[in-house]
GROMACS .gro file of C-alpha atoms in nm:
model
  299
    1MET     CA    1   1.982   2.109  -0.523
    2ASN     CA    2   2.010   2.059  -0.898
    3LEU     CA    3   1.675   2.208  -0.994
    4PRO     CA    4   1.733   2.223  -1.372
    5GLU     CA    5   1.831   1.857  -1.381
    6LEU     CA    6   1.543   1.766  -1.150
    7GLY     CA    7   1.298   1.945  -1.382
    8ALA     CA    8   1.437   1.778  -1.690
    9PHE     CA    9   1.414   1.438  -1.524
   10LEU     CA   10   1.053   1.494  -1.429
   11ARG     CA   11   0.965   1.601  -1.785
   12THR     CA   12   1.119   1.294  -1.945
   13ARG     CA   13   0.948   1.063  -1.695
   14ARG     CA   14   0.616   1.233  -1.759
   15ASP     CA   15   0.655   1.206  -2.135
   16ARG     CA   16   0.705   0.828  -2.134
   17ILE     CA   17   0.378   0.748  -1.948
   18ARG     CA   18   0.070   0.688  -2.156
   19PRO     CA   19  -0.264   0.799  -2.007
   20ALA     CA   20  -0.388   0.438  -2.019
   21ASP     CA   21  -0.095   0.334  -1.797
   22VAL     CA   22  -0.255   0.525  -1.506
   23GLY     CA   23  -0.615   0.473  -1.592
   24LEU     CA   24  -0.678   0.805  -1.771
   25PRO     CA   25  -0.863   0.841  -2.104
   26GLN     CA   26  -0.659   0.915  -2.411
   27GLY     CA   27  -0.889   1.191  -2.521
   28PRO     CA   28  -0.934   1.323  -2.880
   29ARG     CA   29  -0.731   1.643  -2.848
   30ARG     CA   30  -0.418   1.524  -2.669
   31ARG     CA   31  -0.114   1.687  -2.833
   32VAL     CA   32   0.152   1.506  -2.635
   33PRO     CA   33   0.203   1.126  -2.606
   34GLY     CA   34   0.264   1.137  -2.230
   35LEU     CA   35   0.081   1.285  -1.937
   36ARG     CA   36  -0.006   1.653  -1.903
   37ARG     CA   37   0.142   1.849  -1.613
   38GLU     CA   38  -0.198   1.883  -1.449
   39GLU     CA   39  -0.248   1.506  -1.465
   40VAL     CA   40   0.081   1.436  -1.284
   41ALA     CA   41  -0.007   1.699  -1.028
   42GLN     CA   42  -0.343   1.536  -0.967
   43LEU     CA   43  -0.193   1.188  -0.936
   44ALA     CA   44   0.067   1.316  -0.690
   45GLY     CA   45  -0.174   1.532  -0.489
   46LEU     CA   46   0.005   1.857  -0.573
   47SER     CA   47  -0.109   2.187  -0.711
   48VAL     CA   48  -0.054   2.239  -1.086
   49ASP     CA   49   0.141   2.559  -1.018
   50TYR     CA   50   0.376   2.385  -0.776
   51TYR     CA   51   0.447   2.095  -1.009
   52THR     CA   52   0.499   2.335  -1.300
   53GLU     CA   53   0.763   2.519  -1.098
   54LEU     CA   54   0.937   2.187  -1.033
   55GLU     CA   55   0.951   2.105  -1.399
   56ARG     CA   56   1.076   2.450  -1.490
   57GLY     CA   57   1.367   2.394  -1.252
   58SER     CA   58   1.359   2.752  -1.130
   59ALA     CA   59   1.473   2.850  -0.782
   60LYS     CA   60   1.309   3.195  -0.791
   61ASN     CA   61   1.009   3.081  -0.593
   62GLY     CA   62   1.209   2.880  -0.341
   63VAL     CA   63   1.079   2.540  -0.454
   64GLN     CA   64   1.210   2.275  -0.214
   65PRO     CA   65   1.027   1.941  -0.257
   66SER     CA   66   0.981   1.749   0.068
   67THR     CA   67   1.039   1.380   0.114
   68GLN     CA   68   0.661   1.324   0.103
   69THR     CA   69   0.635   1.515  -0.227
   70LEU     CA   70   0.916   1.305  -0.383
   71VAL     CA   71   0.749   0.985  -0.268
   72ALA     CA   72   0.417   1.100  -0.423
   73LEU     CA   73   0.592   1.196  -0.752
   74ALA     CA   74   0.779   0.860  -0.764
   75ARG     CA   75   0.445   0.682  -0.738
   76ALA     CA   76   0.262   0.909  -0.983
   77LEU     CA   77   0.539   0.871  -1.244
   78ARG     CA   78   0.576   0.496  -1.188
   79LEU     CA   79   0.952   0.526  -1.113
   80ASN     CA   80   1.148   0.209  -1.053
   81GLY     CA   81   1.394   0.179  -0.757
   82ASP     CA   82   1.692   0.335  -0.944
   83GLU     CA   83   1.483   0.621  -1.081
   84ARG     CA   84   1.333   0.690  -0.739
   85ASP     CA   85   1.675   0.704  -0.577
   86HIS     CA   86   1.797   0.936  -0.857
   87LEU     CA   87   1.501   1.168  -0.792
   88PHE     CA   88   1.598   1.187  -0.423
   89HIS     CA   89   1.961   1.253  -0.512
   90LEU     CA   90   1.868   1.539  -0.748
   91ALA     CA   91   1.655   1.693  -0.473
   92GLU     CA   92   1.934   1.643  -0.219
   93ARG     CA   93   1.706   1.441   0.009
   94LEU     CA   94   1.801   1.132   0.201
   95VAL     CA   95   1.721   0.826  -0.003
   96PRO     CA   96   1.485   0.578   0.181
   97SER     CA   97   1.681   0.301   0.351
   98SER     CA   98   1.754   0.011   0.116
   99ALA     CA   99   1.648  -0.227   0.390
  100HIS     CA  100   1.294  -0.090   0.366
  101ALA     CA  101   1.292   0.001  -0.005
  102PRO     CA  102   1.074  -0.293  -0.117
  103SER     CA  103   0.816  -0.186   0.144
  104ALA     CA  104   0.818   0.181   0.064
  105HIS     CA  105   0.683   0.194  -0.287
  106ALA     CA  106   0.428  -0.017  -0.468
  107GLN     CA  107   0.558  -0.176  -0.793
  108PRO     CA  108   0.432   0.003  -1.105
  109ALA     CA  109   0.272  -0.310  -1.255
  110LEU     CA  110   0.059  -0.365  -0.940
  111LEU     CA  111  -0.027   0.007  -0.923
  112GLY     CA  112  -0.143  -0.004  -1.281
  113LEU     CA  113  -0.377  -0.288  -1.205
  114LEU     CA  114  -0.500  -0.116  -0.884
  115ASP     CA  115  -0.590   0.193  -1.083
  116ARG     CA  116  -0.816  -0.019  -1.300
  117LEU     CA  117  -1.000  -0.186  -1.014
  118SER     CA  118  -1.255   0.089  -0.950
  119ASN     CA  119  -1.558  -0.142  -0.879
  120THR     CA  120  -1.405  -0.372  -0.618
  121PRO     CA  121  -1.207  -0.303  -0.300
  122ALA     CA  122  -0.834  -0.354  -0.372
  123ARG     CA  123  -0.500  -0.270  -0.213
  124VAL     CA  124  -0.131  -0.333  -0.269
  125ILE     CA  125   0.064  -0.479   0.025
  126THR     CA  126   0.410  -0.614   0.090
  127ASP     CA  127   0.484  -0.975   0.185
  128LEU     CA  128   0.498  -0.850   0.543
  129HIS     CA  129   0.140  -0.716   0.507
  130GLU     CA  130   0.233  -0.345   0.498
  131THR     CA  131  -0.023  -0.148   0.300
  132LEU     CA  132   0.134   0.054   0.019
  133ALA     CA  133  -0.175   0.174  -0.170
  134GLN     CA  134  -0.546   0.114  -0.185
  135ASN     CA  135  -0.845   0.233  -0.380
  136ASP     CA  136  -1.152   0.420  -0.252
  137LEU     CA  137  -1.362   0.104  -0.198
  138ALA     CA  138  -1.083  -0.053   0.009
  139LEU     CA  139  -1.082   0.254   0.226
  140ALA     CA  140  -1.458   0.227   0.270
  141LEU     CA  141  -1.434  -0.145   0.346
  142LEU     CA  142  -1.114  -0.172   0.556
  143GLY     CA  143  -1.038   0.177   0.676
  144ARG     CA  144  -0.715   0.369   0.646
  145SER     CA  145  -0.395   0.184   0.738
  146PRO     CA  146  -0.203   0.349   1.019
  147ALA     CA  147   0.101   0.553   0.912
  148LEU     CA  148   0.363   0.365   1.108
  149ARG     CA  149   0.725   0.275   1.057
  150GLY     CA  150   0.928  -0.030   1.143
  151PRO     CA  151   0.766  -0.360   1.253
  152ALA     CA  152   0.445  -0.182   1.356
  153ALA     CA  153   0.375  -0.101   0.990
  154SER     CA  154   0.305  -0.469   0.941
  155LEU     CA  155  -0.048  -0.601   1.002
  156VAL     CA  156   0.105  -0.937   1.102
  157TYR     CA  157   0.306  -0.765   1.372
  158ARG     CA  158   0.008  -0.566   1.500
  159TRP     CA  159  -0.212  -0.875   1.486
  160PHE     CA  160  -0.003  -1.041   1.759
  161THR     CA  161   0.084  -0.732   1.962
  162ASP     CA  162  -0.230  -0.510   1.967
  163SER     CA  163  -0.577  -0.646   2.011
  164ARG     CA  164  -0.730  -0.357   1.811
  165ALA     CA  165  -0.583  -0.505   1.495
  166ARG     CA  166  -0.824  -0.796   1.533
  167GLU     CA  167  -1.145  -0.597   1.566
  168ILE     CA  168  -1.211  -0.606   1.196
  169TYR     CA  169  -1.273  -0.987   1.207
  170PRO     CA  170  -1.520  -1.188   1.423
  171PRO     CA  171  -1.347  -1.339   1.733
  172GLU     CA  172  -1.426  -1.694   1.627
  173ASP     CA  173  -1.222  -1.639   1.308
  174HIS     CA  174  -0.910  -1.514   1.487
  175PRO     CA  175  -0.737  -1.852   1.532
  176GLN     CA  176  -0.760  -1.925   1.157
  177HIS     CA  177  -0.625  -1.578   1.067
  178SER     CA  178  -0.339  -1.629   1.315
  179ARG     CA  179  -0.240  -1.961   1.151
  180VAL     CA  180  -0.258  -1.817   0.799
  181PHE     CA  181  -0.056  -1.509   0.895
  182VAL     CA  182   0.227  -1.716   1.049
  183ALA     CA  183   0.242  -1.967   0.757
  184ASP     CA  184   0.254  -1.679   0.511
  185LEU     CA  185   0.523  -1.499   0.711
  186ARG     CA  186   0.737  -1.811   0.719
  187ALA     CA  187   0.723  -1.826   0.342
  188ALA     CA  188   0.819  -1.458   0.319
  189ALA     CA  189   1.109  -1.508   0.562
  190ALA     CA  190   1.253  -1.790   0.356
  191ARG     CA  191   1.209  -1.593   0.035
  192ARG     CA  192   1.394  -1.293   0.173
  193GLY     CA  193   1.676  -1.498   0.316
  194ARG     CA  194   1.896  -1.330   0.583
  195ASN     CA  195   1.694  -1.015   0.590
  196THR     CA  196   1.729  -0.821   0.913
  197GLU     CA  197   1.385  -0.660   0.884
  198VAL     CA  198   1.218  -0.998   0.894
  199THR     CA  199   1.447  -1.174   1.143
  200GLU     CA  200   1.413  -0.889   1.390
  201MET     CA  201   1.039  -0.880   1.359
  202ILE     CA  202   1.016  -1.257   1.418
  203ALA     CA  203   1.240  -1.233   1.726
  204VAL     CA  204   1.025  -0.958   1.874
  205LEU     CA  205   0.701  -1.145   1.805
  206ARG     CA  206   0.836  -1.459   1.968
  207ARG     CA  207   0.914  -1.258   2.283
  208ARG     CA  208   0.586  -1.063   2.287
  209SER     CA  209   0.329  -1.325   2.179
  210ASP     CA  210   0.303  -1.680   2.313
  211GLU     CA  211   0.042  -1.752   2.043
  212PHE     CA  212   0.291  -1.650   1.772
  213ALA     CA  213   0.571  -1.849   1.925
  214VAL     CA  214   0.362  -2.168   1.938
  215LEU     CA  215   0.244  -2.124   1.578
  216TRP     CA  216   0.593  -2.040   1.452
  217ASP     CA  217   0.733  -2.360   1.603
  218THR     CA  218   0.489  -2.568   1.397
  219HIS     CA  219   0.689  -2.472   1.081
  220ASP     CA  220   0.371  -2.459   0.877
  221VAL     CA  221   0.425  -2.267   0.553
  222ALA     CA  222   0.174  -2.148   0.293
  223VAL     CA  223   0.168  -1.844   0.067
  224ARG     CA  224  -0.162  -1.666   0.113
  225ARG     CA  225  -0.332  -1.664  -0.228
  226MET     CA  226  -0.707  -1.686  -0.160
  227ASP     CA  227  -0.921  -1.655   0.152
  228HIS     CA  228  -1.287  -1.642   0.245
  229LYS     CA  229  -1.317  -1.354   0.494
  230ARG     CA  230  -1.585  -1.219   0.725
  231ILE     CA  231  -1.524  -0.851   0.784
  232VAL     CA  232  -1.692  -0.664   1.067
  233HIS     CA  233  -1.795  -0.330   0.916
  234PRO     CA  234  -1.909  -0.059   1.158
  235VAL     CA  235  -2.203   0.043   0.936
  236LEU     CA  236  -2.296  -0.261   0.733
  237GLY     CA  237  -2.224  -0.535   0.987
  238VAL     CA  238  -2.053  -0.861   0.893
  239ILE     CA  239  -1.963  -0.875   0.522
  240GLU     CA  240  -1.862  -1.216   0.370
  241LEU     CA  241  -1.620  -1.185   0.085
  242ASP     CA  242  -1.362  -1.375  -0.110
  243CYS     CA  243  -1.012  -1.227  -0.106
  244TYR     CA  244  -0.770  -1.300  -0.390
  245SER     CA  245  -0.401  -1.226  -0.421
  246LEU     CA  246  -0.184  -1.156  -0.725
  247LEU     CA  247   0.188  -1.176  -0.639
  248SER     CA  248   0.460  -0.969  -0.801
  249GLU     CA  249   0.738  -1.161  -0.985
  250ASP     CA  250   0.971  -1.148  -0.686
  251GLY     CA  251   0.693  -1.230  -0.437
  252ARG     CA  252   0.772  -0.920  -0.229
  253GLN     CA  253   0.441  -0.745  -0.304
  254ARG     CA  254   0.088  -0.851  -0.385
  255LEU     CA  255  -0.240  -0.706  -0.506
  256LEU     CA  256  -0.539  -0.800  -0.297
  257TRP     CA  257  -0.898  -0.764  -0.419
  258PHE     CA  258  -1.227  -0.853  -0.261
  259THR     CA  259  -1.535  -0.992  -0.438
  260ALA     CA  260  -1.865  -1.163  -0.363
  261PRO     CA  261  -2.088  -1.391  -0.577
  262PRO     CA  262  -2.347  -1.197  -0.783
  263GLY     CA  263  -2.677  -1.171  -0.600
  264SER     CA  264  -2.525  -1.252  -0.259
  265ARG     CA  265  -2.561  -1.043   0.051
  266GLY     CA  266  -2.193  -0.956   0.023
  267ALA     CA  267  -2.241  -0.823  -0.329
  268GLU     CA  268  -2.525  -0.607  -0.207
  269GLN     CA  269  -2.309  -0.469   0.073
  270LEU     CA  270  -2.024  -0.390  -0.166
  271GLU     CA  271  -2.272  -0.197  -0.381
  272LEU     CA  272  -2.376   0.003  -0.077
  273LEU     CA  273  -2.011   0.084  -0.010
  274SER     CA  274  -1.967   0.214  -0.363
  275VAL     CA  275  -2.269   0.437  -0.323
  276ALA     CA  276  -2.138   0.578   0.007
  277GLY     CA  277  -1.810   0.686  -0.158
  278ALA     CA  278  -1.459   0.711  -0.029
  279GLN     CA  279  -1.456   0.759   0.344
  280ASP     CA  280  -1.300   0.584   0.643
  281PRO     CA  281  -1.588   0.440   0.846
  282TYR     CA  282  -1.365   0.333   1.134
  283VAL     CA  283  -1.242   0.677   1.234
  284ALA     CA  284  -1.451   0.920   1.426
  285GLU     CA  285  -1.325   1.248   1.568
  286ASP     CA  286  -1.061   1.189   1.835
  287THR     CA  287  -1.068   0.812   1.795
  288ALA     CA  288  -0.822   0.564   1.643
  289ALA     CA  289  -0.892   0.311   1.372
  290PRO     CA  290  -0.897  -0.056   1.460
  291GLY     CA  291  -0.553  -0.194   1.418
  292SER     CA  292  -0.379   0.140   1.454
  293LEU     CA  293  -0.125   0.224   1.715
  294PRO     CA  294  -0.022   0.557   1.862
  295ALA     CA  295   0.229   0.734   1.640
  296THR     CA  296   0.490   0.714   1.911
  297SER     CA  297   0.470   0.338   1.952
  298SER     CA  298   0.767   0.121   1.856
  299ALA     CA  299   0.887  -0.234   1.872
   0.00000   0.00000   0.00000
């Protein structure tokens, strides 16, 4: 492991990020143009001492960053794909598969916007509906996305293969969601071209779900940009919200945010969520969240 080079790389990436880029105040006494070490540590969920050792590039304390640590640092430092891969190479860790790279890390521009949306539920997802990041209000509204790999990481896949994925919406709304999911997936499949991740998922869904197969054969296509949703919340009941999407330039990722008209019941319920704070209302002790699958499940 090239610890001195790794430390130097982290320092230069930290120096180029302005506090405003990650939603932090500039402050009157900031002596460096970039982020402070403690700010990077906070963004990455690391201790300040541990991150400091990484930057120093010293092996005396046996610093060996894990894959999870590198992923967190790549996100905190807003690294692009090449920079992320370089970080993994310096740490002598296996670089995430290129086939899944677009799904592994939220794009910096979308993350920057997500950081600024503190008063409305928002999350960044891929065009296969894999959740990459979300803010505290999204966690309070939608719960934590299951930490799954492969096709099961996609909400579209789970929607047609596990009934628990549908519990967050009223049963009478399920047919509409199914149609929208399939039309959006067809647009994503065409955009990605001969992408094995998508073609394999579609093949499995056709085998496992008659509903999906019928809808897929309609050839309906529509990119999901705006929806009116009714979400079944375990504490607040049914919440009616408008969901908007902002797509990245390549269409592979999108920022979703949820709003309600001022003075509406939905707006009041969102206010209650903000007061309650960041917590997953769908998970109790020894229970699984709606839409989650056991960690050992596979396609």
